[in-house]
Amino acid sequence: MAREFNDVAATLQSIRYNRGSLHLLDQRKLPLETTYLEIRDSTDGWNAIQDMVVRGAPAIAIAAALSLAVEVFNLDGFNGSAGEAVSFLQNKLEYLVSSRPTAVNLSDAAGKLKEVVSNAAATTSEGRSVFQAFIEAAEVMLGDDVASNRAIGSYGASCIQQQTGKQKLSVLTHCNTGSLATAGYGTALGVIRALHSAGVLERAYCTETRPFNQGSRLTAYELVHEKIPATLIADSAAAALMKAGSVDAVVVGADRVASNGDTANKIGTYSVALSAKFHNVPFYVAAPLTSVDLSLSSGQEIVIEERSPKELLNARGGLGEQVAASGISVWNPAFDVTPASLISGIITEKGVITKTSADDAFDIKAFVQKTG
């Protein structure tokens, strides 16, 4: 079982890694307690992802890769061949992917890492050399995520300023997409950070994001920490806030984007998008291209994870006392799918994907080919 230790420093660093050592910030305990869990192997990593110690599609992928990197770095007594090392790593990666199936970043990272180890095995007969190649590739992913997030923030801030034409604007976000959901900086919250840094952000609004309260516990925590002017609202207050004219744009993250632009994100995103459409508020998705799954023609093909009924039956997203009547049935999908027709643009590290003028639809495949 993972061992805990407490640390008051670097509270917005969700992933703390040095070669051979990985600690994850236990986000279930935020904002009241800062506790890091030591992750020693892929089993610890799987449990941390499944139990939402770490969450957010980019962070999940990196935590999974690094948990396995730590395992093989510290694996004593392995004297297998390169082929045996490849088999070991591929099996572990498949296991890690099963922890949370909706987030495409995890399966995308696993696929890339499988390719890395296969290529490594073609050039060496030593299993340890294959392990080394895996470790280095996982570490590259960690660094690349931060750079990717900063680019998303920059592109998103410029796009929203141009589209709204306002000197000062207020932005609403749903769930948590900041430093706690990534290796650092954030995707949708990175856009808000960039707007704030540019001096054009009037106010950020964050929803509670029930039932696990990622907005009230995590996004609010990050916004206060960064001294960004912000207001917390109930999920059900978003439409009223838009009707009052207080929201100039909405920006959310994504767990998986289909090739037509349909986007799976935290449950409640679809409701926010519908409200934004009705009130003529531009609605943007901010996500790295690793969140795009070109193998899916539409959101109807996205597998939606269902979480434990306890998250609704008990307070604090299932971690507290029972608040619902015993015997009531529960439907608790972790995500919903927002149709592309409700999305104004998809902000990526390579630029903003907009709809073609011909048929008012996204051509994500063409964008990926052009920028790849």
Coordinates of N, CA, C and O in Angstrom, one line a residue, residues 58-220:
P58 N -4.8 14.8 -18.4 CA -3.3 14.8 -18.6 C -2.5 14.3 -17.4 O -1.6 13.5 -17.6
A59 N -3.0 14.6 -16.2 CA -2.3 14.2 -15.0 C -2.4 12.7 -14.8 O -1.4 12.0 -14.4
I60 N -3.5 12.1 -15.2 CA -3.7 10.6 -15.1 C -2.7 9.9 -15.9 O -2.1 8.9 -15.5
A61 N -2.6 10.4 -17.2 CA -1.6 9.7 -18.1 C -0.2 9.8 -17.6 O 0.5 8.8 -17.6
I62 N 0.2 10.9 -17.1 CA 1.6 11.1 -16.6 C 1.8 10.3 -15.4 O 2.9 9.6 -15.2
A63 N 0.9 10.3 -14.4 CA 1.0 9.6 -13.2 C 1.1 8.1 -13.5 O 1.9 7.4 -12.8
A64 N 0.3 7.6 -14.4 CA 0.4 6.2 -14.8 C 1.8 5.8 -15.3 O 2.4 4.8 -14.9
A65 N 2.2 6.6 -16.3 CA 3.5 6.3 -16.9 C 4.7 6.4 -15.9 O 5.5 5.5 -15.8
L66 N 4.6 7.4 -15.0 CA 5.7 7.5 -14.0 C 5.6 6.4 -12.9 O 6.7 6.0 -12.4
S67 N 4.4 6.0 -12.6 CA 4.3 4.9 -11.6 C 5.0 3.6 -12.1 O 5.7 2.9 -11.3
L68 N 4.9 3.4 -13.4 CA 5.5 2.2 -14.0 C 7.0 2.5 -14.1 O 7.9 1.6 -14.0
A69 N 7.4 3.7 -14.4 CA 8.8 4.1 -14.5 C 9.5 3.8 -13.2 O 10.6 3.3 -13.1
V70 N 8.9 4.2 -12.1 CA 9.4 4.0 -10.8 C 9.5 2.5 -10.5 O 10.5 2.1 -9.9
E71 N 8.5 1.8 -10.9 CA 8.5 0.3 -10.6 C 9.7 -0.4 -11.3 O 10.4 -1.1 -10.6
V72 N 9.9 -0.1 -12.6 CA 11.0 -0.8 -13.3 C 12.4 -0.2 -12.8 O 13.4 -1.0 -12.9
F73 N 12.5 1.0 -12.5 CA 13.7 1.6 -12.0 C 14.2 0.8 -10.7 O 15.4 0.6 -10.5
N74 N 13.2 0.5 -9.9 CA 13.5 -0.1 -8.6 C 13.4 -1.6 -8.6 O 13.4 -2.3 -7.6
L75 N 13.2 -2.2 -9.8 CA 12.9 -3.6 -9.9 C 14.2 -4.4 -9.8 O 15.0 -4.5 -10.7
D76 N 14.4 -5.0 -8.6 CA 15.7 -5.8 -8.4 C 15.5 -7.2 -8.9 O 14.4 -7.8 -8.9
G77 N 16.6 -7.7 -9.4 CA 16.6 -9.1 -9.8 C 16.1 -9.4 -11.1 O 15.9 -10.6 -11.5
F78 N 15.7 -8.4 -11.9 CA 15.2 -8.7 -13.3 C 16.4 -8.9 -14.2 O 17.2 -8.0 -14.4
N79 N 16.5 -10.0 -14.8 CA 17.6 -10.3 -15.7 C 17.1 -10.9 -17.0 O 17.8 -11.6 -17.8
G80 N 15.8 -10.5 -17.3 CA 15.2 -11.0 -18.5 C 15.7 -10.3 -19.8 O 16.5 -9.3 -19.8
S81 N 15.3 -10.9 -20.9 CA 15.7 -10.4 -22.2 C 14.9 -9.1 -22.6 O 13.9 -8.7 -21.9
A82 N 15.2 -8.5 -23.7 CA 14.5 -7.3 -24.2 C 13.1 -7.7 -24.5 O 12.1 -6.9 -24.1
G83 N 12.8 -8.8 -25.1 CA 11.5 -9.3 -25.3 C 10.6 -9.5 -24.1 O 9.4 -9.1 -24.1
E84 N 11.3 -10.0 -23.1 CA 10.6 -10.2 -21.8 C 10.2 -8.9 -21.1 O 9.2 -8.7 -20.5
A85 N 11.2 -7.9 -21.3 CA 10.9 -6.6 -20.7 C 9.8 -5.9 -21.4 O 8.9 -5.2 -20.8
V86 N 9.7 -6.0 -22.8 CA 8.6 -5.5 -23.5 C 7.3 -6.1 -23.1 O 6.3 -5.3 -22.9
S87 N 7.2 -7.4 -22.9 CA 6.0 -8.0 -22.5 C 5.6 -7.5 -21.1 O 4.4 -7.3 -20.9
F88 N 6.5 -7.4 -20.2 CA 6.3 -6.9 -18.9 C 5.6 -5.5 -18.9 O 4.6 -5.3 -18.3
L89 N 6.3 -4.6 -19.7 CA 5.8 -3.3 -19.7 C 4.4 -3.1 -20.4 O 3.6 -2.4 -20.0
Q90 N 4.3 -3.9 -21.5 CA 3.0 -3.8 -22.2 C 1.8 -4.3 -21.4 O 0.7 -3.7 -21.4
N91 N 2.0 -5.4 -20.6 CA 1.0 -5.9 -19.7 C 0.7 -4.9 -18.6 O -0.5 -4.7 -18.3
K92 N 1.7 -4.2 -18.1 CA 1.5 -3.2 -17.0 C 0.7 -2.0 -17.6 O -0.1 -1.4 -16.9
L93 N 1.1 -1.6 -18.8 CA 0.4 -0.5 -19.4 C -1.1 -0.8 -19.6 O -1.9 0.1 -19.4
E94 N -1.4 -2.0 -20.1 CA -2.8 -2.3 -20.3 C -3.6 -2.3 -19.0 O -4.7 -1.8 -18.9
Y95 N -2.9 -2.8 -18.0 CA -3.5 -2.7 -16.6 C -3.8 -1.3 -16.2 O -4.9 -1.0 -15.7
L96 N -2.8 -0.4 -16.4 CA -3.0 1.0 -16.0 C -4.1 1.7 -16.8 O -4.9 2.5 -16.2
V97 N -4.2 1.4 -18.1 CA -5.3 2.0 -18.9 C -6.7 1.6 -18.3 O -7.6 2.4 -18.5
S98 N -6.8 0.4 -17.7 CA -8.1 0.0 -17.2 C -8.6 0.8 -16.0 O -9.7 0.7 -15.6
S99 N -7.7 1.6 -15.4 CA -8.1 2.4 -14.2 C -9.2 3.4 -14.4 O -10.1 3.5 -13.6
R100 N -9.1 4.1 -15.6 CA -10.2 5.1 -15.9 C -10.3 5.1 -17.4 O -9.5 5.8 -18.1
P101 N -11.2 4.5 -18.0 CA -11.2 4.2 -19.5 C -11.7 5.4 -20.3 O -11.4 5.5 -21.5
T102 N -12.3 6.4 -19.8 CA -12.9 7.5 -20.6 C -11.8 8.5 -21.1 O -11.8 9.0 -22.2
A103 N -10.8 8.7 -20.2 CA -9.7 9.7 -20.6 C -8.8 9.1 -21.6 O -8.0 8.2 -21.4
V104 N -8.8 9.7 -22.8 CA -8.0 9.1 -23.9 C -6.6 9.4 -23.8 O -5.7 8.6 -24.3
N105 N -6.2 10.4 -23.0 CA -4.8 10.7 -22.8 C -4.0 9.5 -22.2 O -2.9 9.2 -22.6
L106 N -4.7 8.7 -21.4 CA -4.1 7.6 -20.8 C -3.8 6.5 -21.8 O -2.7 6.0 -21.9
S107 N -4.8 6.1 -22.6 CA -4.5 5.1 -23.6 C -3.6 5.6 -24.7 O -2.8 4.9 -25.3
D108 N -3.6 6.9 -25.0 CA -2.7 7.5 -26.0 C -1.3 7.4 -25.5 O -0.4 7.0 -26.2
A109 N -1.0 7.7 -24.2 CA 0.3 7.6 -23.6 C 0.8 6.2 -23.6 O 1.9 5.9 -24.0
A110 N -0.1 5.3 -23.3 CA 0.2 3.9 -23.3 C 0.7 3.4 -24.7 O 1.7 2.7 -24.8
G111 N -0.1 3.8 -25.7 CA 0.3 3.4 -27.0 C 1.6 4.0 -27.5 O 2.4 3.2 -28.1
K112 N 1.9 5.2 -27.1 CA 3.2 5.8 -27.5 C 4.3 5.1 -26.8 O 5.4 4.9 -27.3
L113 N 4.1 4.8 -25.5 CA 5.2 4.1 -24.7 C 5.4 2.7 -25.2 O 6.5 2.2 -25.2
K114 N 4.3 2.0 -25.6 CA 4.5 0.7 -26.2 C 5.4 0.7 -27.5 O 6.2 -0.2 -27.7
E115 N 5.2 1.8 -28.2 CA 6.0 1.9 -29.4 C 7.5 2.2 -29.1 O 8.4 1.6 -29.7
V116 N 7.7 3.0 -28.0 CA 9.0 3.3 -27.6 C 9.8 2.0 -27.2 O 10.9 1.8 -27.6
V117 N 9.1 1.2 -26.4 CA 9.8 0.0 -25.9 C 10.0 -1.1 -27.0 O 11.0 -1.8 -27.0
S118 N 9.1 -1.1 -27.9 CA 9.2 -2.0 -29.1 C 10.4 -1.6 -29.9 O 11.2 -2.5 -30.4
N119 N 10.6 -0.3 -30.1 CA 11.7 0.2 -30.9 C 13.0 0.0 -30.2 O 14.0 -0.4 -30.8
A120 N 13.0 0.1 -28.9 CA 14.2 -0.1 -28.0 C 14.6 -1.6 -28.1 O 15.8 -1.9 -28.2
A121 N 13.6 -2.5 -28.1 CA 13.9 -3.9 -28.1 C 14.5 -4.3 -29.4 O 15.2 -5.3 -29.5
A122 N 14.3 -3.5 -30.5 CA 14.8 -3.9 -31.8 C 16.3 -3.5 -31.9 O 17.0 -4.0 -32.8
T123 N 16.8 -2.8 -30.9 CA 18.2 -2.4 -31.0 C 19.1 -3.0 -29.9 O 20.3 -2.7 -29.8
T124 N 18.5 -3.7 -29.0 CA 19.2 -4.3 -27.8 C 18.6 -5.6 -27.4 O 17.5 -5.9 -27.7
S125 N 19.4 -6.4 -26.8 CA 19.0 -7.7 -26.3 C 18.8 -7.7 -24.8 O 18.3 -8.7 -24.2
E126 N 19.1 -6.6 -24.2 CA 19.1 -6.5 -22.7 C 17.8 -5.8 -22.2 O 17.4 -4.7 -22.7
G127 N 17.1 -6.5 -21.3 CA 15.8 -6.0 -20.8 C 16.0 -4.7 -20.1 O 15.2 -3.8 -20.1
R128 N 17.1 -4.5 -19.4 CA 17.4 -3.3 -18.6 C 17.4 -2.1 -19.5 O 17.0 -1.0 -19.2
S129 N 18.0 -2.3 -20.7 CA 18.0 -1.2 -21.7 C 16.6 -0.7 -22.2 O 16.4 0.4 -22.4
V130 N 15.8 -1.7 -22.3 CA 14.4 -1.4 -22.6 C 13.7 -0.6 -21.5 O 13.0 0.4 -21.8
F131 N 14.0 -1.0 -20.3 CA 13.4 -0.3 -19.1 C 13.9 1.1 -19.1 O 13.2 2.1 -18.8
Q132 N 15.2 1.3 -19.4 CA 15.8 2.7 -19.4 C 15.1 3.5 -20.5 O 14.8 4.7 -20.2
A133 N 14.8 3.0 -21.6 CA 14.2 3.7 -22.7 C 12.8 4.1 -22.3 O 12.3 5.2 -22.6
F134 N 12.1 3.2 -21.6 CA 10.7 3.5 -21.1 C 10.8 4.7 -20.1 O 10.0 5.6 -20.1
I135 N 11.7 4.6 -19.1 CA 11.8 5.6 -18.1 C 12.1 7.0 -18.7 O 11.4 8.0 -18.4
E136 N 13.0 7.1 -19.7 CA 13.3 8.3 -20.3 C 12.1 8.9 -21.1 O 11.8 10.1 -21.1
A137 N 11.4 8.0 -21.7 CA 10.2 8.5 -22.5 C 9.1 9.0 -21.6 O 8.4 10.0 -21.9
A138 N 8.9 8.3 -20.4 CA 7.9 8.8 -19.4 C 8.3 10.2 -18.9 O 7.4 11.0 -18.7
E139 N 9.6 10.4 -18.7 CA 10.1 11.7 -18.2 C 9.9 12.8 -19.2 O 9.6 13.9 -18.8
V140 N 10.0 12.5 -20.5 CA 9.8 13.4 -21.5 C 8.4 13.9 -21.5 O 8.0 15.1 -21.7
M141 N 7.5 12.9 -21.3 CA 6.0 13.3 -21.3 C 5.7 14.3 -20.2 O 4.9 15.2 -20.4
L142 N 6.4 14.1 -19.0 CA 6.2 15.0 -17.9 C 6.6 16.5 -18.3 O 5.8 17.4 -18.1
G143 N 7.7 16.6 -18.9 CA 8.2 18.0 -19.3 C 7.3 18.5 -20.5 O 7.0 19.7 -20.5
D144 N 6.9 17.7 -21.4 CA 6.1 18.2 -22.6 C 4.8 18.7 -22.1 O 4.2 19.6 -22.8
D145 N 4.2 18.1 -21.1 CA 2.8 18.5 -20.7 C 2.8 20.0 -20.2 O 1.9 20.7 -20.6
V146 N 3.8 20.4 -19.5 CA 3.8 21.8 -19.0 C 4.0 22.7 -20.2 O 3.2 23.7 -20.2
A147 N 4.9 22.4 -21.1 CA 5.0 23.3 -22.3 C 3.7 23.4 -23.1 O 3.3 24.4 -23.6
S148 N 3.1 22.2 -23.2 CA 1.8 22.1 -24.0 C 0.7 23.0 -23.3 O 0.0 23.7 -24.0
N149 N 0.7 22.9 -22.0 CA -0.4 23.7 -21.3 C -0.2 25.2 -21.4 O -1.1 26.0 -21.6
R150 N 1.1 25.6 -21.4 CA 1.4 27.1 -21.5 C 1.0 27.5 -22.9 O 0.5 28.7 -23.1
A151 N 1.2 26.7 -23.9 CA 0.8 27.1 -25.3 C -0.7 27.2 -25.4 O -1.3 28.1 -26.0
I152 N -1.4 26.2 -24.8 CA -2.9 26.2 -24.8 C -3.4 27.5 -24.1 O -4.3 28.2 -24.6
G153 N -2.8 27.9 -23.0 CA -3.2 29.1 -22.3 C -3.0 30.4 -23.2 O -3.9 31.2 -23.3
S154 N -1.9 30.4 -23.9 CA -1.6 31.6 -24.8 C -2.5 31.7 -26.0 O -3.1 32.7 -26.2
Y155 N -2.7 30.5 -26.6 CA -3.7 30.5 -27.8 C -5.1 30.8 -27.3 O -5.8 31.6 -28.0
G156 N -5.5 30.3 -26.2 CA -6.9 30.5 -25.7 C -7.1 31.9 -25.3 O -8.2 32.5 -25.7
A157 N -6.2 32.5 -24.6 CA -6.4 33.9 -24.2 C -6.5 34.8 -25.4 O -7.4 35.7 -25.4
S158 N -5.7 34.6 -26.4 CA -5.7 35.5 -27.6 C -7.0 35.3 -28.4 O -7.7 36.2 -28.8
C159 N -7.5 34.0 -28.5 CA -8.7 33.7 -29.2 C -9.9 34.4 -28.5 O -10.7 35.0 -29.2
I160 N -10.0 34.2 -27.2 CA -11.2 34.7 -26.5 C -11.2 36.2 -26.5 O -12.2 36.9 -26.7
Q161 N -10.0 36.9 -26.4 CA -10.0 38.3 -26.5 C -10.4 38.8 -27.9 O -11.2 39.7 -28.0
Q162 N -10.0 38.1 -28.9 CA -10.4 38.5 -30.3 C -11.9 38.3 -30.5 O -12.5 39.1 -31.1
Q163 N -12.4 37.2 -30.0 CA -13.8 36.8 -30.3 C -14.7 37.7 -29.5 O -15.8 38.1 -30.0
T164 N -14.4 38.1 -28.3 CA -15.3 38.9 -27.5 C -15.1 40.4 -27.8 O -16.0 41.2 -27.7
G165 N -13.9 40.8 -28.2 CA -13.6 42.2 -28.5 C -13.6 43.1 -27.2 O -13.8 44.3 -27.4
K166 N -13.5 42.5 -26.1 CA -13.6 43.3 -24.8 C -12.2 43.5 -24.2 O -11.4 42.7 -24.3
Q167 N -12.1 44.6 -23.5 CA -10.9 45.0 -22.8 C -10.8 44.2 -21.5 O -9.7 43.9 -21.0
K168 N -12.0 44.0 -20.9 CA -12.1 43.3 -19.6 C -13.2 42.2 -19.8 O -14.3 42.5 -20.3
L169 N -12.9 41.0 -19.4 CA -14.0 40.0 -19.6 C -14.0 39.0 -18.4 O -13.0 38.8 -17.7
S170 N -15.1 38.3 -18.2 CA -15.3 37.3 -17.2 C -15.5 36.0 -17.8 O -16.2 35.9 -18.8
V171 N -14.9 34.9 -17.3 CA -14.9 33.6 -17.9 C -15.4 32.6 -16.8 O -15.0 32.6 -15.7
L172 N -16.3 31.7 -17.3 CA -16.8 30.6 -16.4 C -16.1 29.3 -16.8 O -15.9 29.0 -18.0
T173 N -15.7 28.5 -15.8 CA -15.2 27.2 -16.1 C -15.9 26.1 -15.2 O -16.5 26.5 -14.2
H174 N -15.7 24.9 -15.6 CA -16.4 23.8 -14.9 C -15.4 22.7 -14.6 O -14.5 22.5 -15.4
C175 N -15.5 22.1 -13.5 CA -14.5 21.1 -13.0 C -13.2 21.7 -12.7 O -13.1 22.9 -12.5
N176 N -12.1 20.9 -12.7 CA -10.8 21.4 -12.4 C -9.8 21.0 -13.5 O -9.7 19.9 -13.9
T177 N -9.2 22.0 -14.1 CA -8.3 21.8 -15.3 C -7.0 22.6 -15.1 O -6.4 23.0 -16.1
G178 N -6.6 22.8 -13.9 CA -5.4 23.6 -13.6 C -4.2 22.7 -13.3 O -4.0 21.6 -13.8
S179 N -3.3 23.3 -12.5 CA -2.1 22.6 -12.1 C -2.3 21.2 -11.5 O -1.5 20.3 -11.6
L180 N -3.5 21.1 -10.8 CA -3.8 19.9 -10.1 C -4.3 18.8 -11.1 O -4.3 17.6 -10.7
A181 N -4.7 19.2 -12.3 CA -5.2 18.2 -13.3 C -4.2 17.9 -14.3 O -4.4 17.1 -15.2
T182 N -3.0 18.5 -14.3 CA -2.0 18.3 -15.3 C -0.6 18.2 -14.6 O -0.5 18.2 -13.4
A183 N 0.4 18.3 -15.4 CA 1.8 18.3 -14.8 C 2.1 19.7 -14.3 O 3.0 19.9 -13.5
G184 N 1.3 20.7 -14.7 CA 1.5 22.1 -14.3 C 0.8 23.0 -15.2 O 0.7 22.8 -16.4
Y185 N 0.4 24.2 -14.7 CA -0.2 25.3 -15.4 C -1.7 25.1 -15.7 O -2.6 25.8 -15.3
G186 N -2.0 24.0 -16.4 CA -3.4 23.7 -16.7 C -3.8 24.0 -18.1 O -3.1 24.6 -18.9
T187 N -5.0 23.5 -18.5 CA -5.6 23.6 -19.8 C -6.6 24.8 -19.8 O -6.3 25.9 -20.1
A188 N -7.9 24.5 -19.5 CA -8.9 25.5 -19.4 C -8.5 26.6 -18.3 O -8.6 27.8 -18.6
L189 N -8.0 26.1 -17.2 CA -7.6 27.1 -16.2 C -6.3 27.8 -16.6 O -6.1 28.9 -16.1
G190 N -5.5 27.1 -17.4 CA -4.4 27.8 -18.0 C -4.7 29.0 -18.9 O -4.1 30.0 -18.9
V191 N -5.9 28.9 -19.6 CA -6.4 30.0 -20.4 C -6.8 31.1 -19.5 O -6.4 32.3 -19.7
I192 N -7.4 30.8 -18.4 CA -7.8 31.8 -17.4 C -6.6 32.5 -16.8 O -6.5 33.7 -16.6
R193 N -5.6 31.7 -16.5 CA -4.3 32.2 -16.0 C -3.7 33.2 -17.0 O -3.2 34.3 -16.6
A194 N -3.7 32.8 -18.2 CA -3.1 33.7 -19.3 C -3.9 35.0 -19.4 O -3.3 36.0 -19.6
L195 N -5.2 34.9 -19.3 CA -6.0 36.1 -19.4 C -5.7 37.0 -18.2 O -5.6 38.3 -18.4
H196 N -5.5 36.4 -17.1 CA -5.2 37.2 -15.9 C -3.8 37.9 -16.0 O -3.7 39.0 -15.7
S197 N -2.9 37.1 -16.5 CA -1.5 37.6 -16.7 C -1.5 38.8 -17.7 O -0.7 39.7 -17.5
A198 N -2.4 38.7 -18.7 CA -2.5 39.8 -19.7 C -3.2 41.0 -19.2 O -3.3 42.0 -19.9
G199 N -3.8 40.9 -18.0 CA -4.5 42.0 -17.4 C -5.9 42.3 -17.9 O -6.5 43.4 -17.7
V200 N -6.5 41.3 -18.6 CA -7.8 41.5 -19.2 C -8.9 40.7 -18.5 O -10.1 40.8 -18.8
L201 N -8.6 39.9 -17.5 CA -9.6 39.1 -16.8 C -10.3 39.9 -15.7 O -9.6 40.4 -14.8
E202 N -11.6 40.1 -15.9 CA -12.4 40.8 -14.8 C -12.6 39.8 -13.7 O -12.4 40.2 -12.5
R203 N -13.1 38.6 -14.0 CA -13.4 37.7 -12.9 C -13.5 36.3 -13.5 O -14.0 36.1 -14.7
A204 N -13.1 35.3 -12.8 CA -13.3 33.9 -13.1 C -14.4 33.3 -12.3 O -14.5 33.6 -11.1
Y205 N -15.3 32.6 -12.9 CA -16.4 31.9 -12.1 C -16.1 30.4 -12.3 O -15.9 29.9 -13.3
C206 N -16.2 29.7 -11.1 CA -16.0 28.3 -11.1 C -17.2 27.6 -10.5 O -17.8 28.1 -9.5
T207 N -17.7 26.5 -11.1 CA -18.8 25.8 -10.6 C -18.3 24.8 -9.5 O -17.2 24.4 -9.5
E208 N -19.2 24.4 -8.6 CA -18.9 23.4 -7.6 C -18.4 22.1 -8.2 O -17.5 21.5 -7.7
T209 N -19.1 21.7 -9.3 CA -18.8 20.4 -10.0 C -19.1 19.2 -9.1 O -18.2 18.5 -8.7
R210 N -20.4 19.1 -8.8 CA -20.8 17.9 -8.0 C -20.8 16.6 -8.9 O -20.8 16.7 -10.1
P211 N -20.7 15.5 -8.3 CA -20.8 15.2 -6.9 C -19.4 15.2 -6.1 O -19.4 15.3 -4.9
F212 N -18.3 15.3 -6.9 CA -17.0 15.1 -6.3 C -16.4 16.5 -5.9 O -15.3 16.6 -5.4
N213 N -17.1 17.6 -6.3 CA -16.7 18.9 -5.9 C -15.3 19.4 -6.4 O -14.6 20.1 -5.6
Q214 N -14.9 19.0 -7.6 CA -13.6 19.4 -8.0 C -13.5 20.9 -8.2 O -12.4 21.5 -8.0
G215 N -14.6 21.6 -8.5 CA -14.6 23.0 -8.6 C -14.4 23.7 -7.3 O -13.5 24.6 -7.1
S216 N -15.2 23.4 -6.3 CA -15.2 24.1 -5.0 C -13.9 23.7 -4.2 O -13.4 24.5 -3.5
R217 N -13.5 22.4 -4.4 CA -12.3 22.0 -3.6 C -11.0 22.4 -4.3 O -10.0 22.7 -3.6
L218 N -11.0 22.2 -5.6 CA -9.7 22.3 -6.3 C -9.5 23.6 -7.1 O -8.5 24.3 -7.0
T219 N -10.5 23.9 -8.0 CA -10.4 25.1 -8.8 C -10.4 26.3 -7.9 O -9.5 27.2 -8.1
A220 N -11.3 26.4 -7.0 CA -11.3 27.5 -6.1 C -10.0 27.7 -5.3 O -9.5 28.8 -5.1

